Each structure stands twice: as structure tokens, then as C-alpha cells.
Coordinates of C-alpha atoms in Angstrom, one line a residue:
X11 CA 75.6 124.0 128.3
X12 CA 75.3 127.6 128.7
X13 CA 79.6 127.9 128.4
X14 CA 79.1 125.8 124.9
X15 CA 76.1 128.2 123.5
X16 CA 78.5 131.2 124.0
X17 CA 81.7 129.6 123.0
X18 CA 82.3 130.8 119.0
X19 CA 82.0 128.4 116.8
X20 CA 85.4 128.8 115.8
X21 CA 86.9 128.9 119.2
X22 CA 90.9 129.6 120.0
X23 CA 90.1 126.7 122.0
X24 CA 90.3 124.3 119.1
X25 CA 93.9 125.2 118.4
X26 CA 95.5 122.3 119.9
X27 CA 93.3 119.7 118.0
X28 CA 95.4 117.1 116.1
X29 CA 93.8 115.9 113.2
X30 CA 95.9 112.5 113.3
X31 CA 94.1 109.3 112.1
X32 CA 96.4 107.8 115.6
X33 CA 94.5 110.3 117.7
X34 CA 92.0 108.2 120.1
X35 CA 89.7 111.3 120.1
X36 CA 87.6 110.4 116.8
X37 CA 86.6 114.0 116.7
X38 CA 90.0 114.9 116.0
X39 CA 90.3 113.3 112.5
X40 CA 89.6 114.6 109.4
X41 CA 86.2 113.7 108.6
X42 CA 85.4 112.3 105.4
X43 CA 81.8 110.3 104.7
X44 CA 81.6 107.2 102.3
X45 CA 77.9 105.6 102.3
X46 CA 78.7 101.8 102.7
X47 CA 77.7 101.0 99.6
X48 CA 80.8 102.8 97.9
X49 CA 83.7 101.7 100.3
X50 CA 86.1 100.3 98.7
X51 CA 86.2 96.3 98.4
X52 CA 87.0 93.7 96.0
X53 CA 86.5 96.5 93.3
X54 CA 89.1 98.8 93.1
X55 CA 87.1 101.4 90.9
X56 CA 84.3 102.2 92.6
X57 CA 83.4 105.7 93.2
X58 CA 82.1 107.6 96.1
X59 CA 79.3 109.6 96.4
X60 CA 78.4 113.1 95.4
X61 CA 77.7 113.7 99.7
X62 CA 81.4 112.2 100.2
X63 CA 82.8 114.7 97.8
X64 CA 81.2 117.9 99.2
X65 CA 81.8 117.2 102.3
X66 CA 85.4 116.6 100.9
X67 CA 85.6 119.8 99.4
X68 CA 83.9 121.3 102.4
X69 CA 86.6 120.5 105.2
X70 CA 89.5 121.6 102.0
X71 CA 87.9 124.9 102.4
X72 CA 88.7 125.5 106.4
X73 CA 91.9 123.8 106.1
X74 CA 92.6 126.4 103.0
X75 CA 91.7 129.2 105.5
X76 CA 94.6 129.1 107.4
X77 CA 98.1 127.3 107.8
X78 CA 98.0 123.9 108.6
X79 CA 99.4 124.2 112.1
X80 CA 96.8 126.6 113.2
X81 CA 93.6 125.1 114.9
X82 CA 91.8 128.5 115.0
X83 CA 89.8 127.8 111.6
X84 CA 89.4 123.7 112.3
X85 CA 86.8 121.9 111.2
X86 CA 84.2 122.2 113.8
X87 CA 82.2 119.6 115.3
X88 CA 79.0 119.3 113.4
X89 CA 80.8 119.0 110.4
X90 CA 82.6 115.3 111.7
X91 CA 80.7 112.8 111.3
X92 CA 80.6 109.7 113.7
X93 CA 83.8 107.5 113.7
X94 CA 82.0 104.5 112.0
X95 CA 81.5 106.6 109.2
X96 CA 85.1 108.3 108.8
X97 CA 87.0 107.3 105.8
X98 CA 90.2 108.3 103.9
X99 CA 88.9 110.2 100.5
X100 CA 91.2 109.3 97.5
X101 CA 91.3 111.7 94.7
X102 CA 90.7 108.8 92.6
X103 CA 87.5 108.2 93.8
X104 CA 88.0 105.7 96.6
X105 CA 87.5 105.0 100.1
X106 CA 89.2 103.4 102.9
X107 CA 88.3 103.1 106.3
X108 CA 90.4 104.6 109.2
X109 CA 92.2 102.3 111.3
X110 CA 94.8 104.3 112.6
X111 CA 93.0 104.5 116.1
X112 CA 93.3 100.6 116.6
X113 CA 95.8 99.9 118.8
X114 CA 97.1 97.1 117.5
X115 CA 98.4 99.1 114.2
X116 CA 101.0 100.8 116.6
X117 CA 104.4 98.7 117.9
X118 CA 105.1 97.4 120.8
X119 CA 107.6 98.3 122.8
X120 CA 110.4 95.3 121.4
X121 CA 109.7 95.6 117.8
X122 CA 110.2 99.5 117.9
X123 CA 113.6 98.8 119.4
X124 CA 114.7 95.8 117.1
X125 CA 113.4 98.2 114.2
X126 CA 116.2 100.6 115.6
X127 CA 118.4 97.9 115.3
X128 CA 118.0 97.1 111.8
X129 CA 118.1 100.5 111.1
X130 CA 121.2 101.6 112.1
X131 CA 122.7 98.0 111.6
X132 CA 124.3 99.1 107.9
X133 CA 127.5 98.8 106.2
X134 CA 129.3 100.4 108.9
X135 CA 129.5 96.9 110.9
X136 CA 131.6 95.7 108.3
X137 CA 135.0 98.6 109.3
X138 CA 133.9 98.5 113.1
X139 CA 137.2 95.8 113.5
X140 CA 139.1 98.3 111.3
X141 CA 138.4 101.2 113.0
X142 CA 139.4 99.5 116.5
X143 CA 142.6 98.9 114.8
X144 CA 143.1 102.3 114.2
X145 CA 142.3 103.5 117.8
X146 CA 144.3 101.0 119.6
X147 CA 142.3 97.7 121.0
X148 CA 141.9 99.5 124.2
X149 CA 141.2 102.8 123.2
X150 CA 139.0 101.7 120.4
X151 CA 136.6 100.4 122.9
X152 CA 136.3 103.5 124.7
X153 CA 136.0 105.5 121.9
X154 CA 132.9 103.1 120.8
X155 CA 131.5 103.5 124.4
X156 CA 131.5 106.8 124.5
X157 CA 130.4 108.0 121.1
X158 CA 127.3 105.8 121.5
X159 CA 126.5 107.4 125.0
X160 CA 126.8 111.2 123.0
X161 CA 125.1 109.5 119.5
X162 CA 122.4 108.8 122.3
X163 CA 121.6 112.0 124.2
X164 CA 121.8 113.8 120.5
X165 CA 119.3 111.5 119.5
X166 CA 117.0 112.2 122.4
X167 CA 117.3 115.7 122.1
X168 CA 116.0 115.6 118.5
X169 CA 112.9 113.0 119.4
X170 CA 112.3 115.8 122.0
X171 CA 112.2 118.9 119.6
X172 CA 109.2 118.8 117.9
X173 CA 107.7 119.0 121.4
X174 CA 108.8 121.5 122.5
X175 CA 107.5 123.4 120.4
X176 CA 104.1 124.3 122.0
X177 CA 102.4 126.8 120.0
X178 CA 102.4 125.2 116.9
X179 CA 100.5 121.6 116.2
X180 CA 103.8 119.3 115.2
X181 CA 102.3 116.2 115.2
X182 CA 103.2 115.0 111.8
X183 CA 106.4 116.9 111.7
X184 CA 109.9 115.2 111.2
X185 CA 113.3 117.0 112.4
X186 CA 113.7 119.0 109.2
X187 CA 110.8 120.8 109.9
X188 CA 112.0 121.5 113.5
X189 CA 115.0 122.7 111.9
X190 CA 112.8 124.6 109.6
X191 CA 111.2 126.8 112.4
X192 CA 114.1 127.5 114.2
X193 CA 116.1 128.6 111.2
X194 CA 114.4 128.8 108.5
X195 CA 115.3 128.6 104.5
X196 CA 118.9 127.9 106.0
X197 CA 117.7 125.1 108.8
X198 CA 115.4 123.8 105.9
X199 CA 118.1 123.6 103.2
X200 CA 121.7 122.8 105.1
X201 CA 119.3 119.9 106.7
X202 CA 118.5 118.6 103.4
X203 CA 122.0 119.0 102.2
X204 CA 123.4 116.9 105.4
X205 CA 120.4 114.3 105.0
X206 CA 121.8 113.8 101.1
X207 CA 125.1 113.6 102.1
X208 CA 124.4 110.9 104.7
X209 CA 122.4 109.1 101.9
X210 CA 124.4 109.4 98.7
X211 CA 127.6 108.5 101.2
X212 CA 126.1 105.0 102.0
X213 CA 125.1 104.5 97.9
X214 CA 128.7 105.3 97.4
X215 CA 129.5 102.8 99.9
X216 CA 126.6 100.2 99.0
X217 CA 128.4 100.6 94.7
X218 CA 131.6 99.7 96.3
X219 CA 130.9 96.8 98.4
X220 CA 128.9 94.8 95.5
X221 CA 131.8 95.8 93.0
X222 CA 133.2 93.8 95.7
X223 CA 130.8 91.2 96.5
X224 CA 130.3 90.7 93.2
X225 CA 133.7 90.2 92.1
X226 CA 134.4 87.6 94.8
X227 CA 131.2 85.6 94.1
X228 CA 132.3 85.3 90.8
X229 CA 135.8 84.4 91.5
X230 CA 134.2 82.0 93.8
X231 CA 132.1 80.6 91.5
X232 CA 134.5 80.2 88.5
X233 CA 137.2 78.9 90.9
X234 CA 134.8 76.0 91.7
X235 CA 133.8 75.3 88.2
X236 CA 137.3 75.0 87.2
X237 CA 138.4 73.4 89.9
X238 CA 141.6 75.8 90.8
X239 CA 142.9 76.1 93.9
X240 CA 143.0 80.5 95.0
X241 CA 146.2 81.6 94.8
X242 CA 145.3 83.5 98.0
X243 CA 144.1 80.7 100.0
X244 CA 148.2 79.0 100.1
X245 CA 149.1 82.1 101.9
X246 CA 147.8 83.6 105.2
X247 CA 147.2 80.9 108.6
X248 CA 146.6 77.7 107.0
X249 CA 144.4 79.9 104.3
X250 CA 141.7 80.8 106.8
X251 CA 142.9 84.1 107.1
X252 CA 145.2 86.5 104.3
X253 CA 147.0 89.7 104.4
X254 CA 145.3 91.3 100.9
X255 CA 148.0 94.1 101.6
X256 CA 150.2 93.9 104.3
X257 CA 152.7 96.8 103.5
X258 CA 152.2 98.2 107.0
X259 CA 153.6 95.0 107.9
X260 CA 157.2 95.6 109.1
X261 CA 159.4 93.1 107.1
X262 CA 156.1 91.7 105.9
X263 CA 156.3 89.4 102.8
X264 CA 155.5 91.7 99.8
X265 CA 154.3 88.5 97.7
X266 CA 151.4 88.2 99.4
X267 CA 150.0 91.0 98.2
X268 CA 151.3 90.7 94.4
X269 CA 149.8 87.1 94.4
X270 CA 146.6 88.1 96.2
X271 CA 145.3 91.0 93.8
X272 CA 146.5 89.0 90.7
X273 CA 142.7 88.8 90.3
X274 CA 142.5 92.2 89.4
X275 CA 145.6 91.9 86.8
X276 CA 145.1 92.2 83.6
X277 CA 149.1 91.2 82.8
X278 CA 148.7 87.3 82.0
X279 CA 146.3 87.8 79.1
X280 CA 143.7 85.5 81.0
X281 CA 140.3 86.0 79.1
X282 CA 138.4 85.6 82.9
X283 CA 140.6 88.1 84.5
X284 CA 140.2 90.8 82.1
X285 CA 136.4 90.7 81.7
X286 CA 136.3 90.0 85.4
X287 CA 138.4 92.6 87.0
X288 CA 137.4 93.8 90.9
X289 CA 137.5 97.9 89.9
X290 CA 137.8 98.0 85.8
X291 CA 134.8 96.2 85.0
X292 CA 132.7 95.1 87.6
X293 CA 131.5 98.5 88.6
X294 CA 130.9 99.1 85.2
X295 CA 128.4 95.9 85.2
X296 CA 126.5 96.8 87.9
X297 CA 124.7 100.0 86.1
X298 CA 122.9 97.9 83.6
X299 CA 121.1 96.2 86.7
X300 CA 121.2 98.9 89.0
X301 CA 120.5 102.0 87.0
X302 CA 117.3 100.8 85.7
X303 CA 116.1 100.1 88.9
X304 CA 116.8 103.3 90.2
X305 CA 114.2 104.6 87.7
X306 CA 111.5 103.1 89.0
X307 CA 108.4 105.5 90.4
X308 CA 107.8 103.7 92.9
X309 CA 110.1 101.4 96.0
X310 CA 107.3 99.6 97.2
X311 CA 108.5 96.0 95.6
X312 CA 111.9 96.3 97.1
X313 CA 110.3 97.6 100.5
X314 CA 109.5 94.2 101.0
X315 CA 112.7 92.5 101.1
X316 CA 114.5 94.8 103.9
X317 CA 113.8 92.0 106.7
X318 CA 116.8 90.6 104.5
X319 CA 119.2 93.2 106.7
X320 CA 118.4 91.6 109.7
X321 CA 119.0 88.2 108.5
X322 CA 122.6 89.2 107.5
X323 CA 123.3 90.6 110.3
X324 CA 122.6 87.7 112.4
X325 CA 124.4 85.6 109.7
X326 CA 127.5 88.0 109.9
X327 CA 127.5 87.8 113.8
X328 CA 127.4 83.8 113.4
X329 CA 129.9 83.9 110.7
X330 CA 132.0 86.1 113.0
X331 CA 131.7 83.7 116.4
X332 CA 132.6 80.5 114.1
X333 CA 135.7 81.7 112.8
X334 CA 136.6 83.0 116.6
X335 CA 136.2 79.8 117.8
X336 CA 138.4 78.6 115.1
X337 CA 141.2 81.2 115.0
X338 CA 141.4 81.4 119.0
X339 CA 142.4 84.9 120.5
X340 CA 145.7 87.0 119.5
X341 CA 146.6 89.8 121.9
X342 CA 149.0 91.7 122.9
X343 CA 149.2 94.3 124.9
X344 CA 151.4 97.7 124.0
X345 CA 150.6 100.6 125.2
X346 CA 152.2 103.1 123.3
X347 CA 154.8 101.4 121.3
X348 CA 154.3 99.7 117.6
X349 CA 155.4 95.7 117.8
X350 CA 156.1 94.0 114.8
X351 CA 152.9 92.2 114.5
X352 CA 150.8 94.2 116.7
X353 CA 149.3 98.0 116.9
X354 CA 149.6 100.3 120.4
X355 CA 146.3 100.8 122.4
X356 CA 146.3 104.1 121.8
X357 CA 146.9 105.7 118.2
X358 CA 146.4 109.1 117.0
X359 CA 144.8 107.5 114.2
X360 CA 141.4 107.5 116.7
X361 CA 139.5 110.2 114.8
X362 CA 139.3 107.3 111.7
X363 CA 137.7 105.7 114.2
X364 CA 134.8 108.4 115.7
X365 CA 134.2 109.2 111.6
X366 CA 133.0 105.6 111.3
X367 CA 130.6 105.7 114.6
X368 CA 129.4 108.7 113.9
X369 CA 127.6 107.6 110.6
X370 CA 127.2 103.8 112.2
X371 CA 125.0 105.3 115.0
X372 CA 123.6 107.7 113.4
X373 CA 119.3 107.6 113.1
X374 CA 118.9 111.0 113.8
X375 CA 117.4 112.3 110.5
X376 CA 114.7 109.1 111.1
X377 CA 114.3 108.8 114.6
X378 CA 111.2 111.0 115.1
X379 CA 109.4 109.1 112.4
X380 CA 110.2 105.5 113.9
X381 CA 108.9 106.5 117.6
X382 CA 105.5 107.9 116.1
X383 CA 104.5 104.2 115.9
X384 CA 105.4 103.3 119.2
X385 CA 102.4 102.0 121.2
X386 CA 103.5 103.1 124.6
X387 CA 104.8 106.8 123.7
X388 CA 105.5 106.9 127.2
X389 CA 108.3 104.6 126.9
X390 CA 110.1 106.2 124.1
X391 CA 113.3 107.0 125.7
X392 CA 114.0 103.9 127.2
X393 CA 113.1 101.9 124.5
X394 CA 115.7 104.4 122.2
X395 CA 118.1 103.3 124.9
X396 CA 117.8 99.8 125.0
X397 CA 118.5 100.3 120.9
X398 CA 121.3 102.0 121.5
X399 CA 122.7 99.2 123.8
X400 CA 122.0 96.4 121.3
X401 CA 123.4 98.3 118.8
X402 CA 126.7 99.4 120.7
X403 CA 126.8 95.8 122.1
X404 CA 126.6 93.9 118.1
X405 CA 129.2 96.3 117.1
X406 CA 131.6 95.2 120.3
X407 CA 131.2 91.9 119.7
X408 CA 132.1 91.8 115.6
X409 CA 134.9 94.7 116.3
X410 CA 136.3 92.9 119.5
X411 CA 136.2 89.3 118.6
X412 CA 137.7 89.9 114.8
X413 CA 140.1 92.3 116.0
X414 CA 141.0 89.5 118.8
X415 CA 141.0 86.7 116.4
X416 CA 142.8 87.8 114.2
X417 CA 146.2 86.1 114.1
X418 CA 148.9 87.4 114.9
X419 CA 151.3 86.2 114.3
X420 CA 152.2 85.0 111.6
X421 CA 150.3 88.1 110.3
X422 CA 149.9 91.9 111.4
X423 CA 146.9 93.4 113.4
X424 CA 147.7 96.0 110.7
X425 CA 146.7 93.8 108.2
X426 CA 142.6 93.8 109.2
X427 CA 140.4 95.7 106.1
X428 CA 138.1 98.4 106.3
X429 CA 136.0 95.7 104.7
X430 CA 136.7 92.5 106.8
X431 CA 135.5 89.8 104.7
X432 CA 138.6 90.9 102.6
X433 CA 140.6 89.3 105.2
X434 CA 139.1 86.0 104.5
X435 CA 139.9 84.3 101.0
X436 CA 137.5 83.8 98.1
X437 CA 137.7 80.1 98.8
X438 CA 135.8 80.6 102.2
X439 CA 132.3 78.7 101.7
X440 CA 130.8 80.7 104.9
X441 CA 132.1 84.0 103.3
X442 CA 130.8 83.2 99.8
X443 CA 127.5 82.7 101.5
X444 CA 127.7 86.0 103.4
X445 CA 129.5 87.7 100.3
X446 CA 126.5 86.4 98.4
X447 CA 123.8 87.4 100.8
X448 CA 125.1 90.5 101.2
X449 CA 124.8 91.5 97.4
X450 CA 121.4 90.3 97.2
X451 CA 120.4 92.5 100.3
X452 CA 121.8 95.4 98.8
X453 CA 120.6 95.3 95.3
X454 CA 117.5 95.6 97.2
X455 CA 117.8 98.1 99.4
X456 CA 120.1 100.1 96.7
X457 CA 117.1 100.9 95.1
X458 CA 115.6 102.0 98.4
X459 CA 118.3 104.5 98.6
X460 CA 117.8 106.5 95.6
X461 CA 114.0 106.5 96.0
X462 CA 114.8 108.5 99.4
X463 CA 117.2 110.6 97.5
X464 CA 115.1 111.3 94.8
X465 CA 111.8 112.3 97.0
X466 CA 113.4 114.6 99.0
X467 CA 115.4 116.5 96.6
X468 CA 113.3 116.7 93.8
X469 CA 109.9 117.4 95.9
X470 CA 111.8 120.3 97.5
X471 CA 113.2 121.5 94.3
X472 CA 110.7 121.0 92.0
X473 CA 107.7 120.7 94.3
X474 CA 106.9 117.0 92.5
X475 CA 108.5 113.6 93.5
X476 CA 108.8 112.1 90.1
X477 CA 108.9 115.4 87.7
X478 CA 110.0 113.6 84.6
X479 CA 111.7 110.4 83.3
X480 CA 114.5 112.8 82.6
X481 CA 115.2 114.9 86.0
X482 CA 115.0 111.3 87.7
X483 CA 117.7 110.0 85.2
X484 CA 120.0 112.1 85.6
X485 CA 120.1 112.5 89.1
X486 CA 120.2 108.7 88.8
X487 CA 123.4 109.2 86.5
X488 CA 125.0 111.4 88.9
X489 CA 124.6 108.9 91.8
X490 CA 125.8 106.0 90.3
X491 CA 128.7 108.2 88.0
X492 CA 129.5 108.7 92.0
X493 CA 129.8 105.2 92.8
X494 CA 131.2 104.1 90.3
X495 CA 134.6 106.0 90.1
X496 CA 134.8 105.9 93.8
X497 CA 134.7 101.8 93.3
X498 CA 137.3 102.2 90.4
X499 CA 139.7 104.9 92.1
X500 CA 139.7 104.8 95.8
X501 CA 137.9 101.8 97.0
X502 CA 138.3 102.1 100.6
X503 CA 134.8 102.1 102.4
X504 CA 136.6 102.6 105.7
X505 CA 137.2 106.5 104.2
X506 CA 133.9 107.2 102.7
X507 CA 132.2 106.0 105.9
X508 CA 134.1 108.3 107.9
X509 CA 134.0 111.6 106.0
X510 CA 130.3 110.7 105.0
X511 CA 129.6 110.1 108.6
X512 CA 131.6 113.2 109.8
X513 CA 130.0 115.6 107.6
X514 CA 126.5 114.9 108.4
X515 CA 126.8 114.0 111.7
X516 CA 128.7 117.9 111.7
X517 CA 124.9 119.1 111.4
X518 CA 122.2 116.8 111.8
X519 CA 124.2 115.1 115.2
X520 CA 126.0 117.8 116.6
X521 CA 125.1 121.7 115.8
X522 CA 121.0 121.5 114.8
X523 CA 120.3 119.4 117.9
X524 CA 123.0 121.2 120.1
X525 CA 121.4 125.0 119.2
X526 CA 117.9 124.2 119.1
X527 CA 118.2 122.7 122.7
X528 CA 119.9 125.5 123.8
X529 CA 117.2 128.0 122.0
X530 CA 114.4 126.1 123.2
X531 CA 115.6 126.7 126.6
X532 CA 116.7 130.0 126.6
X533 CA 113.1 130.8 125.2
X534 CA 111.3 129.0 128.1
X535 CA 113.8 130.7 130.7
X536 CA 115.9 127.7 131.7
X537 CA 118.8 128.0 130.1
X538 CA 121.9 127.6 132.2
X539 CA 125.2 128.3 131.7
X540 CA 126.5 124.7 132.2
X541 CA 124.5 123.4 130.0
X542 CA 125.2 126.2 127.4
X543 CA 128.8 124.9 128.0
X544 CA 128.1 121.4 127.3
X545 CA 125.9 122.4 124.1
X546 CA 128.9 124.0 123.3
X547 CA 131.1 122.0 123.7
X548 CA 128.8 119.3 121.7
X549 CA 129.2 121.5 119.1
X550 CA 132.8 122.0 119.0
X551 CA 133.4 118.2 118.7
X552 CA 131.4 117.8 115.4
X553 CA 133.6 120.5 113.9
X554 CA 136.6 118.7 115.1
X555 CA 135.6 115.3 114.0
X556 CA 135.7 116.5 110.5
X557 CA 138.2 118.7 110.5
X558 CA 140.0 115.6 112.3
X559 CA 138.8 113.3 109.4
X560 CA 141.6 115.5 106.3
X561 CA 144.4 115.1 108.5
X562 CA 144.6 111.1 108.8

């Protein structure tokens, strides 16, 4: 009792308080108390009282005293009230209680990892095949085992950072902020330059595919209604499978490809295939649904259809075991030579390849955020492990089995698409379902996109999330201007991924996590010089993956 009368009110001691509402240790919250006749229940608008808002403005005044991460002028005890009577304070007047200490509203260990998995599980899946065939069948596996393994350990470093930073309270800080402390304006701003990149690369990507999707559907659909047989359907293996543009075919037949993208050609006159045309107009369609949306202040209605990624996954990797089982398996092995229908197992083409795994493992900017709501924080490396495996594992089994399936002959292993559902023809009924799936899932989650975009730049530009109709427009403009003449001029979502994925994967993969391991260690006295080595060498691989990526 005695050490508690002498201790200062405002004691040092406090320092390492966190005032998360997750914290078990209800003195540790920020207090706020709501008499229970003002909490917030069937009425939205009820107010709280006059005692609620001074003590409100109370616990604002020794947060205002110092920086946020500094304990020394906390809150002290007397002024938290007991935990049944600690509430959320709105500035609008209402209250909500504080559940945040109930277990139950953390994750167990299986949904953190399958929430992993649907979060890495993007677009990428779709060029896995293609990238294997620009590897080499046996060195594309590798190269997929072994960028997931370093994908991995860069990953844990960056869950690890914020701890270890121990005399600051990061708690509620994400990797930018680590990247902040360590160096500074720069870490602050080349981190939010890398995170855009990463995000405006897969809206690029995302404008391209429903150009895509879109166009098909349609094809699809009008196909069916007018009851004509694809001209792309007589041609391929008994029109299961086509060759959209096989000149890398060695004495391929060139009509394939004239007759396939006939869709797209404008030279008959047809009325449909004007207004309908794969890169002249459907891009150009998509901005009077898409733009709009993007303008929206808030994401939280299209929040709630992302389960729809997981479903078409699943429904891809289905999709992708039926038409194995149809096709059969087509391999050959050569090791270093080119065959006429088939690619060598090891190409210099490879760095393709890493570009594309680099952005389809890459959580990095995200990670820190997704473990907080683990339940067992104990846990959190194995369970980023086991996502890891899953993840490596679902893009083996697509890249392998289409890769596999794929026959050859009578066509080329050269032949597979950065996209490849374009390997299957419009008159597919299980592709038009995934084709159409996919488009809905991404209107949806297109929107989700931007709303990230738009947060993070314009609240660290302009301080505000949603300045004014007309910042958010054009910033809107500029992102969909983007997509749009990247649908229309070079629609290849094989090449985006990889220079999207190898430019931010340069920082937020590679250097950031690679220097502020070896800074944190050298500041605790542990660095080594093998493991400077290796951090180096980390480093030096992230460089060479893009520089890798203008050379191919």
C-alpha cells in the first residue's frame, strides 16, 4: 500500500498501458461513461449525458498532453470507470458498449488462415499455368516452391516488426507505420507509393479481365439467342480447348487465330460486332457502371459480398479438375531443347514467372492487420504458415494440372494464356458460368479497390478521406483512364501482374522488411554477419526481379 501512496500519480510505470478495447485488462481501455438510460438501442438518436461528455473531454485532455504512443501522461486509474460501465463515445452523441474483450469477437485459429487464403487468392491464379509455361514445367514448380518459402519468411519478418519495437506502444500500428519510425517521411511515403502501386496494378488488372469477361458473356449470350455455332469452337481438340493465338506455334495454322478474334473485327460490317468489340468498346461500357460506383463515400455495401471470392475460387479449382479429367495429361519431357508442340523445362523466360508470384503471394502490406484478430496470438506464425501452404498448394494444382492438360498435341504448350479461360471457347457452359461469376465478383470488389486507394492517398494528402466530390472524381478518372487504355492497348494481364507485382514487392517484400530486420538487430546487438548477408542478399533479389521483369 505504502509503494502505491508514494508512486506519482502519473507514474513512468504506466508507459506500457495499451488502451486497446482487445486488452483483457479493463483498466487499459479508454474509459468512457454512458448512464443506461442513454445507450444506444432501438433509437439511433439518443444522446448521452452531460457526465458522459465531460468525462469525454476529460480523458481528450491527457491524451492531448502527449503523443499517443507515450503512457507517461495516461489516464490514471480513478478516472476509468468499472468495465460495465465502459462505452464507445460517438461524436454524434451515441453510445456503444465495448465488446472487444469478449473472446469470441476474435478468430480462431482456421478462419484466420482461410481468411489468408481468400486474401491472397486474387487474379493472379488465373496466369499461374502461364507463368509455368514460361519457366519450364519443371522449373516452374520450383520456382513456385521457392518464392513462396521467401514470400513467407518476408511476411513473418514484417508481422514481427511492430514488436520489436519496445519503447514505443504499437499496438494499433500497421507496417507503414513501422516503416515510418525507422525511416521516416521517406519510409512513410515510398511505402504508400508501393502500397498504391500494388492496388492500382490489380484495378488495372480487375478493368481488363471484365473487358474480358464481359465480352465473352455477351458473345455467349448472343451466340445462344441466335443459335450460331462459335467459329472458335470448330477449331482446337474437338472444341474443348483453342489456340486464340498460336504464332509461337512452329508451323502452327495461322487461321486459327484470324477466325478466333473475328469477334473483335470490325471488317464484316456486323452491327453486333461493332457495338460489341472485346477492346474498342467494352472497356468503354464499363465506366458508366463502374465509375459511379467508385464515387461512393462509403464500401460498406460491397464489403459484404467478398465471400463471393472464395466461392470462385473453389468453382475455378472444380472447373479446373473437370476439364483434367476430360482432357487427360500431355507431357513431355525436354530439358533444354524447344519441340514442336512442347516448351523446355527450363527457360530463361523464368523471371515472367517470379513477377507473377511475387504479387500472387504477396499480403505483406495487410498481414499485421489480419493477425490482430487472431484469438490464439500465440499461434500466429504457424497459422501464417499453414496459409502459405494452402495457398502455394491451390496455385500447384490449377498451374500443374492446366499446364498438364493441356493438349498437346494437336496444339502447342505455347499456346496457354496469361488468362486461361481464354484457352477455352465462348461456347463452354462451365466457362460462361465461371466467366460470369467472375464479373459479378469483381464489380464488387472493384469498388472495394478504389475505396482503399482513395483512403490512403487522400487522408495522407489532404488529411480527410473524402475531401470533395471533386478530388474523389478525379482520382476516380485517373484510375479507370488507367484501365481502360491498358484493356484497349496491351491487354495482357500476365505483364501488368508481373511488373505490378515486381515493383511493389521491390519495397514492401524485399528492402523495408530486409533493412528494418537488420536495424532492429544491429540496435539490440545481435546482428550477425550471416544474416547481414542473407538480408542482403534478400535485397538484391527484389532489385533483380524488376530489373529482370524490362528484359523479357
Amino acid at each position: 500500500m505504502e509503494d502505491d501512496d508514494s508512486r506519482p500519480l502519473l507514474s513512468s510505470e504506466q508507459t506500457g498501458e495499451s488502451y486497446s478495447t482487445d486488452s483483457p485488462d479493463f483498466k487499459a481501455k479508454r474509459p468512457f461513461h454512458v448512464e443506461p438510460r442513454n445507450i444506444v438501442g432501438d433509437d439511433p438518436q439518443e444522446r448521452v449525458s452531460a457526465e458522459a461528455a465531460i468525462l469525454n473531454s476529460r480523458v481528450h485532455y491527457y491524451s492531448r498532453l502527449t503523443a499517443s504512443s507515450d503512457r507517461l501522461l495516461s489516464p490514471p486509474n480513478h478516472v476509468i470507470p468499472r468495465q460495465e460501465e465502459i462505452y464507445i463515445y460517438s461524436p454524434l452523441g451515441t453510445a456503444f458498449k465495448v465488446t472487444g474483450s469478449d473472446p469470441s469477437s476474435k478468430n480462431p485459429s482456421i478462419i484466420t488462415i482461410f481468411a489468408i487464403w481468400n486474401t491472397m487468392m486474387g487474379t493472379s491464379i488465373l496466369s499461374i499455368p502461364w507463368g509455368i509455361k514460361q519457366a519450364g514445367f519443371t522449373l516452374g514448380i520450383l520456382i513456385l516452391i521457392f518464392t513462396g518459402l521467401l514470400m513467407l519468411y518476408c511476411c513473418y519478418i514484417v508481422l514481427k516488426s511492430p514488436k520489436a519495437i519496445t519503447d514505443m506502444d504499437t499496438s494499433d500500428w500497421e507496417f507503414p507505420d513501422v516503416c515510418s519510425f525507422y525511416f521516416g517521411k521517406f519510409g512513410k511515403w515510398s511505402s504508400l507509393f508501393f502500397s498504391m502501386v500494388s492496388l492500382i496494378g490489380a484495378m488495372v488488372v480487375y478493368w481488363v479481365l471484365m473487358s474480358n469477361f464481359l465480352y465473352n458473356t455477351g458473345q455467349f449470350i448472343y451466340n445462344y439467342a441466335h443459335n450460331v455455332n462459335g467459329s472458335d469452337s470448330e477449331f482446337g481438340t474437338n472444341g474443348s480447348v483453342i489456340c486464340p493465338y498460336p504464332t509461337t506455334e512452329p508451323g502452327g495454322n495461322s487461321t486459327i487465330s484470324t477466325l478466333y478474334i473475328s469477334g473483335n473485327d470490325t471488317s464484316d460490317g456486323s452491327s453486333f460486332e461493332h457495338w460489341w468489340s472485346k477492346t474498342n468498346t467494352i472497356p468503354l461500357y464499363l465506366i458508366v457502371l463502374l465509375l459511379p460506383l467508385l464515387c461512393f463515400r462509403s464500401a460498406a455495401f460491397f464489403a459484404r459480398f467478398t465471400f463471393l471470392g472464395t466461392i470462385s475460387v473453389v468453382y475455378l479449382i472444380v472447373l479446373v479438375t473437370i476439364k483434367a479429367v476430360h482432357l487427360g495429361f500431355h507431357l513431355e519431357f525436354h530439358w533444354f531443347d524447344t519441340a514442336r508442340l512442347y516448351v523446355p523445362e527450363f527457360r530463361l523466360l523464368f523471371p515472367q514467372f517470379t513477377g507473377v508470384l511475387t504479387l500472387a503471394f504477396f499480403i505483406h502490406n495487410c498481414i499485421v492487420t489480419l493477425m490482430k484478430n487472431n484469438k490464439h496470438q500465440e499461434n500466429n506464425v504457424r497459422d501464417l504458415s499453414v496459409a502459405y501452404l494452402l495457398v502455394g498448394l491451390t496455385y500447384l494444382y490449377v498451374g500443374v494440372l492446366i499446364f498438364a492438360a493441356f493438349p498437346s498435341p494437336p496444339l502447342s504448350k505455347d499456346c496457354i494464356e496469361p488468362n486461361f479461360l481464354d484457352n477455352f471457347p465462348t461456347s463452354d457452359v462451365l466457362v460462361f458460368v465461371a466467366r460470369a461469376f467472375l464479373l459479378f465478383q469483381m464489380i464488387t470488389v472493384y469498388p472495394l479497390l478504389g475505396y482503399l486507394v482513395r483512403v490512403q492517398m487522400m487522408g495522407q494528402i489532404f488529411g480527410n478521406h473524402y475531401p470533395s466530390f471533386l478530388h474523389v472524381l478525379v482520382l476516380n478518372i485517373l484510375i479507370v483512364g488507367a484501365g481502360v487504355l491498358m484493356a484497349k492497348f496491351y491487354p495482357n494481364i500476365g505483364s501488368i501482374i508481373r511488373f505490378s507485382g515486381a515493383t511493389c514487392g521491390l519495397a514492401l517484400v524485399f528492402v523495408f522488411p530486409a533493412l528494418i530486420h537488420m536495424i532492429s538487430l544491429r540496435r539490440q546487438g545481435l546482428l550477425r554477419w550471416p544474416s547481414a548477408i542473407f538480408h542482403s542478399f534478400l535485397i538484391l533479389l527484389g532489385m533483380a526481379n524488376l530489373l529482370a521483369q524490362f528484359f523479357m
